[in-house]
Amino acid sequence: MKTIGLIGGMSWESSKLYYEFINTKTKEILGGSHSAKCIMVSVDFAEIEKLTFKGDWNAIGELMKQAAQQLEKAGADIVLLCTNTIHLVSDYISENINIPFLHIATATGESIKKECLKKVALLGTKFTMEKGFYTTTLINNFGLDILIPKARDRQVVHDIIYNELVKGQFTNTSKQKIIGIIKELQNQGAEGVILGCTELPILISELDVTIPIFDTGKIHAYEAIEWSLTNL
């Protein structure tokens, strides 16, 4: 088994799920008392959040580069960035380490492809929904048609993520708002929905909607385990 390197803390609410997903999948595949070999470098999300809203993506990229290099020096064989939005600066990681970097949008695209879907909705922060770093991968590499909410709804999702979810607040009011937005996208032809914020699946489950959901954190973590066990 190879060692998985995780850059976490964005937020720790979802980072703890990565650890659970990775170990649950390892036990499922190997059985017995097996658990995953992994290393996590966890950042202070308040610092990242401040830089995000200042638009200082270069500074964020430098922090991600340092974290990835720290993981490589610690013995990681692959690096995962345990968040969707900060993949905007994933080049700072992939171009500055000598081990593989597993992009969350690539893992998600492969999962959608297996389900033979063509048109899917994308929910996440405004950065994830509006900037091309995520949708470009899904469109160019997997031929997907990506739907995003209208501007007002994008702001609603964004505010719920930053004002509530990353702080560990999960309310039924916000849940119903997200469900309503998903239903509207479904009416526009969405065959599935990408929960492109790693905290969103804590709020919304497959039981809440009638189309498939793609839990990007779980998909990402499971892909890492498959890699860890097949690249021996």
mmCIF file of C-alpha atoms in Angstrom:
data_model
loop_
_atom_site.group_PDB
_atom_site.id
_atom_site.type_symbol
_atom_site.label_atom_id
_atom_site.label_comp_id
_atom_site.label_asym_id
_atom_site.label_seq_id
_atom_site.Cartn_x
_atom_site.Cartn_y
_atom_site.Cartn_z
ATOM 1 C CA MET A 1 0.000 0.000 0.000
ATOM 2 C CA LYS A 2 1.279 3.447 -0.953
ATOM 3 C CA THR A 3 1.095 6.402 1.422
ATOM 4 C CA ILE A 4 -1.536 9.069 0.680
ATOM 5 C CA GLY A 5 -0.668 12.690 1.430
ATOM 6 C CA LEU A 6 -3.566 14.979 2.329
ATOM 7 C CA ILE A 7 -3.630 18.777 2.441
ATOM 8 C CA GLY A 8 -6.488 19.429 4.848
ATOM 9 C CA GLY A 9 -8.083 22.076 7.014
ATOM 10 C CA MET A 10 -10.234 23.658 4.270
ATOM 11 C CA SER A 11 -12.313 23.079 6.278
ATOM 12 C CA TRP A 12 -11.494 20.507 8.933
ATOM 13 C CA GLU A 13 -15.191 19.531 8.815
ATOM 14 C CA SER A 14 -14.596 17.866 5.472
ATOM 15 C CA SER A 15 -10.985 16.857 6.141
ATOM 16 C CA LYS A 16 -12.139 14.500 8.882
ATOM 17 C CA LEU A 17 -14.444 12.879 6.318
ATOM 18 C CA TYR A 18 -11.511 12.285 3.995
ATOM 19 C CA TYR A 19 -9.784 10.341 6.775
ATOM 20 C CA GLU A 20 -12.958 8.345 7.402
ATOM 21 C CA PHE A 21 -13.573 7.677 3.692
ATOM 22 C CA ILE A 22 -10.005 6.541 3.076
ATOM 23 C CA ASN A 23 -9.924 4.162 6.001
ATOM 24 C CA THR A 24 -13.432 2.821 5.425
ATOM 25 C CA LYS A 25 -12.607 2.032 1.800
ATOM 26 C CA THR A 26 -9.316 0.411 2.766
ATOM 27 C CA LYS A 27 -11.060 -1.890 5.226
ATOM 28 C CA GLU A 28 -13.760 -2.668 2.676
ATOM 29 C CA ILE A 29 -11.170 -3.733 0.090
ATOM 30 C CA LEU A 30 -8.596 -5.446 2.318
ATOM 31 C CA GLY A 31 -10.802 -6.579 5.190
ATOM 32 C CA GLY A 32 -9.738 -7.442 8.692
ATOM 33 C CA SER A 33 -8.131 -4.643 10.685
ATOM 34 C CA HIS A 34 -6.522 -2.921 7.718
ATOM 35 C CA SER A 35 -6.345 0.872 7.643
ATOM 36 C CA ALA A 36 -4.793 3.336 5.236
ATOM 37 C CA LYS A 37 -1.286 4.693 5.245
ATOM 38 C CA CYS A 38 -1.716 8.458 5.130
ATOM 39 C CA ILE A 39 -0.172 11.741 6.197
ATOM 40 C CA MET A 40 -2.058 15.013 6.612
ATOM 41 C CA VAL A 41 -0.798 18.586 6.653
ATOM 42 C CA SER A 42 -3.642 20.770 7.913
ATOM 43 C CA VAL A 43 -3.642 24.517 7.304
ATOM 44 C CA ASP A 44 -5.369 27.322 9.209
ATOM 45 C CA PHE A 45 -8.506 27.930 7.159
ATOM 46 C CA ALA A 46 -8.979 31.469 8.518
ATOM 47 C CA GLU A 47 -5.740 32.469 6.798
ATOM 48 C CA ILE A 48 -6.796 30.824 3.531
ATOM 49 C CA GLU A 49 -10.268 32.356 3.696
ATOM 50 C CA LYS A 50 -8.831 35.849 4.194
ATOM 51 C CA LEU A 51 -6.547 35.476 1.191
ATOM 52 C CA THR A 52 -9.408 34.049 -0.877
ATOM 53 C CA PHE A 53 -11.615 37.082 -0.380
ATOM 54 C CA LYS A 54 -8.664 39.387 -1.055
ATOM 55 C CA GLY A 55 -8.186 37.543 -4.327
ATOM 56 C CA ASP A 56 -4.574 36.761 -3.443
ATOM 57 C CA TRP A 57 -4.454 33.393 -5.159
ATOM 58 C CA ASN A 58 -0.678 33.545 -5.560
ATOM 59 C CA ALA A 59 -0.240 33.606 -1.789
ATOM 60 C CA ILE A 60 -2.647 30.686 -1.447
ATOM 61 C CA GLY A 61 -0.739 28.821 -4.137
ATOM 62 C CA GLU A 62 2.519 29.292 -2.260
ATOM 63 C CA LEU A 63 0.952 27.891 0.910
ATOM 64 C CA MET A 64 -0.358 24.878 -1.002
ATOM 65 C CA LYS A 65 3.036 24.327 -2.604
ATOM 66 C CA GLN A 66 4.723 24.355 0.794
ATOM 67 C CA ALA A 67 2.169 21.919 2.217
ATOM 68 C CA ALA A 68 2.590 19.541 -0.732
ATOM 69 C CA GLN A 69 6.372 19.642 -0.482
ATOM 70 C CA GLN A 70 6.088 18.972 3.242
ATOM 71 C CA LEU A 71 4.025 15.871 2.483
ATOM 72 C CA GLU A 72 6.516 14.658 -0.103
ATOM 73 C CA LYS A 73 9.401 15.079 2.351
ATOM 74 C CA ALA A 74 7.385 13.190 4.968
ATOM 75 C CA GLY A 75 7.099 10.180 2.654
ATOM 76 C CA ALA A 76 3.795 10.603 0.810
ATOM 77 C CA ASP A 77 3.543 8.821 -2.548
ATOM 78 C CA ILE A 78 0.625 10.900 -3.866
ATOM 79 C CA VAL A 79 -0.944 14.234 -2.879
ATOM 80 C CA LEU A 80 -4.615 15.154 -2.536
ATOM 81 C CA LEU A 81 -5.926 18.652 -1.884
ATOM 82 C CA CYS A 82 -8.974 18.081 0.333
ATOM 83 C CA THR A 83 -11.112 20.905 -1.042
ATOM 84 C CA ASN A 84 -12.626 21.901 -4.362
ATOM 85 C CA THR A 85 -12.157 25.670 -4.535
ATOM 86 C CA ILE A 86 -8.434 25.755 -3.794
ATOM 87 C CA HIS A 87 -7.817 23.550 -6.833
ATOM 88 C CA LEU A 88 -7.839 26.896 -8.593
ATOM 89 C CA VAL A 89 -4.138 26.992 -7.655
ATOM 90 C CA SER A 90 -3.441 23.284 -8.114
ATOM 91 C CA ASP A 91 -0.635 24.061 -10.577
ATOM 92 C CA TYR A 92 1.417 25.302 -7.626
ATOM 93 C CA ILE A 93 1.255 21.752 -6.306
ATOM 94 C CA SER A 94 1.580 19.645 -9.443
ATOM 95 C CA GLU A 95 4.492 21.688 -10.811
ATOM 96 C CA ASN A 96 6.525 21.660 -7.597
ATOM 97 C CA ILE A 97 6.478 18.059 -6.409
ATOM 98 C CA ASN A 98 7.939 14.864 -7.843
ATOM 99 C CA ILE A 99 5.029 12.606 -6.890
ATOM 100 C CA PRO A 100 1.549 12.381 -8.484
ATOM 101 C CA PHE A 101 -1.163 14.907 -7.687
ATOM 102 C CA LEU A 102 -4.757 13.656 -7.945
ATOM 103 C CA HIS A 103 -7.072 16.456 -9.114
ATOM 104 C CA ILE A 104 -10.564 16.351 -7.610
ATOM 105 C CA ALA A 105 -12.294 17.402 -10.849
ATOM 106 C CA THR A 106 -10.577 14.591 -12.753
ATOM 107 C CA ALA A 107 -11.689 12.005 -10.206
ATOM 108 C CA THR A 108 -15.210 13.445 -10.306
ATOM 109 C CA GLY A 109 -15.324 13.436 -14.107
ATOM 110 C CA GLU A 110 -14.325 9.788 -14.201
ATOM 111 C CA SER A 111 -17.076 8.933 -11.719
ATOM 112 C CA ILE A 112 -19.705 10.747 -13.799
ATOM 113 C CA LYS A 113 -18.472 9.055 -16.964
ATOM 114 C CA LYS A 114 -19.030 5.640 -15.371
ATOM 115 C CA GLU A 115 -22.677 6.607 -14.847
ATOM 116 C CA CYS A 116 -23.005 7.572 -18.536
ATOM 117 C CA LEU A 117 -24.438 11.002 -17.743
ATOM 118 C CA LYS A 118 -24.007 13.942 -20.104
ATOM 119 C CA LYS A 119 -25.568 16.996 -18.441
ATOM 120 C CA VAL A 120 -24.809 17.633 -14.766
ATOM 121 C CA ALA A 121 -25.242 20.542 -12.392
ATOM 122 C CA LEU A 122 -22.350 21.956 -10.386
ATOM 123 C CA LEU A 123 -22.769 23.479 -6.922
ATOM 124 C CA GLY A 124 -19.941 24.983 -4.891
ATOM 125 C CA THR A 125 -18.441 28.313 -3.999
ATOM 126 C CA LYS A 126 -18.755 31.106 -6.548
ATOM 127 C CA PHE A 127 -15.072 30.538 -7.334
ATOM 128 C CA THR A 128 -15.723 26.895 -8.209
ATOM 129 C CA MET A 129 -18.887 27.616 -10.186
ATOM 130 C CA GLU A 130 -17.691 30.731 -12.025
ATOM 131 C CA LYS A 131 -13.977 30.296 -12.653
ATOM 132 C CA GLY A 132 -12.947 27.912 -15.408
ATOM 133 C CA PHE A 133 -10.487 25.741 -13.497
ATOM 134 C CA TYR A 134 -13.156 23.170 -12.614
ATOM 135 C CA THR A 135 -15.670 23.260 -15.443
ATOM 136 C CA THR A 136 -12.926 23.276 -18.093
ATOM 137 C CA THR A 137 -11.652 19.905 -16.871
ATOM 138 C CA LEU A 138 -15.151 18.420 -16.908
ATOM 139 C CA ILE A 139 -16.012 19.821 -20.338
ATOM 140 C CA ASN A 140 -12.722 19.281 -22.170
ATOM 141 C CA ASN A 141 -11.647 15.973 -20.631
ATOM 142 C CA PHE A 142 -15.013 14.283 -20.234
ATOM 143 C CA GLY A 143 -17.324 16.004 -22.731
ATOM 144 C CA LEU A 144 -19.833 16.980 -20.067
ATOM 145 C CA ASP A 145 -22.453 19.700 -20.315
ATOM 146 C CA ILE A 146 -22.234 21.652 -17.054
ATOM 147 C CA LEU A 147 -25.129 23.629 -15.607
ATOM 148 C CA ILE A 148 -24.574 26.182 -12.854
ATOM 149 C CA PRO A 149 -27.249 28.079 -10.909
ATOM 150 C CA LYS A 150 -28.326 31.578 -11.858
ATOM 151 C CA ALA A 151 -26.379 34.441 -10.266
ATOM 152 C CA ARG A 152 -28.699 34.919 -7.292
ATOM 153 C CA ASP A 153 -28.650 31.219 -6.465
ATOM 154 C CA ARG A 154 -24.872 31.065 -6.851
ATOM 155 C CA GLN A 155 -24.629 33.738 -4.173
ATOM 156 C CA VAL A 156 -27.000 31.787 -1.911
ATOM 157 C CA VAL A 157 -24.890 28.625 -2.180
ATOM 158 C CA HIS A 158 -21.666 30.593 -1.699
ATOM 159 C CA ASP A 159 -22.971 32.323 1.429
ATOM 160 C CA ILE A 160 -24.243 29.084 2.952
ATOM 161 C CA ILE A 161 -20.829 27.498 2.455
ATOM 162 C CA TYR A 162 -18.762 30.324 3.950
ATOM 163 C CA ASN A 163 -21.165 31.552 6.621
ATOM 164 C CA GLU A 164 -22.363 28.170 7.834
ATOM 165 C CA LEU A 165 -20.907 24.923 6.495
ATOM 166 C CA VAL A 166 -17.210 25.634 7.001
ATOM 167 C CA LYS A 167 -18.090 26.659 10.563
ATOM 168 C CA GLY A 168 -19.861 23.378 11.258
ATOM 169 C CA GLN A 169 -23.390 24.815 11.008
ATOM 170 C CA PHE A 170 -25.881 22.674 9.094
ATOM 171 C CA THR A 171 -29.473 23.952 9.202
ATOM 172 C CA ASN A 172 -32.668 22.649 7.670
ATOM 173 C CA THR A 173 -33.382 26.118 6.269
ATOM 174 C CA SER A 174 -30.186 26.051 4.225
ATOM 175 C CA LYS A 175 -30.783 22.438 3.267
ATOM 176 C CA GLN A 176 -34.169 23.331 1.777
ATOM 177 C CA LYS A 177 -32.641 26.255 -0.140
ATOM 178 C CA ILE A 178 -30.042 23.972 -1.712
ATOM 179 C CA ILE A 179 -32.665 21.348 -2.549
ATOM 180 C CA GLY A 180 -34.743 24.031 -4.257
ATOM 181 C CA ILE A 181 -31.767 25.145 -6.343
ATOM 182 C CA ILE A 182 -31.036 21.549 -7.350
ATOM 183 C CA LYS A 183 -34.667 21.043 -8.390
ATOM 184 C CA GLU A 184 -34.505 24.123 -10.599
ATOM 185 C CA LEU A 185 -31.348 22.808 -12.278
ATOM 186 C CA GLN A 186 -33.038 19.431 -12.696
ATOM 187 C CA ASN A 187 -35.874 21.191 -14.496
ATOM 188 C CA GLN A 188 -33.245 22.606 -16.847
ATOM 189 C CA GLY A 189 -32.131 19.099 -17.734
ATOM 190 C CA ALA A 190 -29.543 18.198 -15.102
ATOM 191 C CA GLU A 191 -29.200 14.410 -14.902
ATOM 192 C CA GLY A 192 -27.055 14.572 -11.784
ATOM 193 C CA VAL A 193 -25.506 17.129 -9.453
ATOM 194 C CA ILE A 194 -21.883 17.593 -8.440
ATOM 195 C CA LEU A 195 -21.564 18.664 -4.823
ATOM 196 C CA GLY A 196 -18.452 20.659 -5.632
ATOM 197 C CA CYS A 197 -17.821 21.761 -2.081
ATOM 198 C CA THR A 198 -16.585 19.055 0.254
ATOM 199 C CA GLU A 199 -18.917 20.253 3.048
ATOM 200 C CA LEU A 200 -22.113 20.142 0.950
ATOM 201 C CA PRO A 201 -22.609 16.351 1.308
ATOM 202 C CA ILE A 202 -22.838 16.865 5.067
ATOM 203 C CA LEU A 203 -25.935 18.982 4.368
ATOM 204 C CA ILE A 204 -27.402 17.175 1.343
ATOM 205 C CA SER A 205 -27.654 13.431 0.784
ATOM 206 C CA GLU A 206 -28.895 11.273 -2.076
ATOM 207 C CA LEU A 207 -32.127 10.817 -0.110
ATOM 208 C CA ASP A 208 -32.908 14.525 -0.485
ATOM 209 C CA VAL A 209 -33.017 14.657 -4.288
ATOM 210 C CA THR A 210 -34.233 12.470 -7.139
ATOM 211 C CA ILE A 211 -31.116 12.647 -9.328
ATOM 212 C CA PRO A 212 -27.683 11.164 -8.570
ATOM 213 C CA ILE A 213 -25.359 13.253 -6.439
ATOM 214 C CA PHE A 214 -21.596 13.197 -6.775
ATOM 215 C CA ASP A 215 -19.889 13.609 -3.422
ATOM 216 C CA THR A 216 -16.564 15.001 -4.613
ATOM 217 C CA GLY A 217 -14.706 14.395 -1.356
ATOM 218 C CA LYS A 218 -15.720 10.750 -1.200
ATOM 219 C CA ILE A 219 -14.989 10.227 -4.900
ATOM 220 C CA HIS A 220 -11.565 11.847 -4.466
ATOM 221 C CA ALA A 221 -10.718 9.777 -1.397
ATOM 222 C CA TYR A 222 -11.843 6.500 -2.973
ATOM 223 C CA GLU A 223 -9.822 7.201 -6.113
ATOM 224 C CA ALA A 224 -6.760 7.750 -3.932
ATOM 225 C CA ILE A 225 -7.209 4.387 -2.247
ATOM 226 C CA GLU A 226 -7.585 2.629 -5.592
ATOM 227 C CA TRP A 227 -4.343 4.288 -6.697
ATOM 228 C CA SER A 228 -2.607 3.387 -3.436
ATOM 229 C CA LEU A 229 -3.483 -0.297 -3.753
ATOM 230 C CA THR A 230 -2.787 -0.714 -7.469
ATOM 231 C CA ASN A 231 0.509 1.213 -7.769
ATOM 232 C CA LEU A 232 2.550 -1.068 -5.521
#
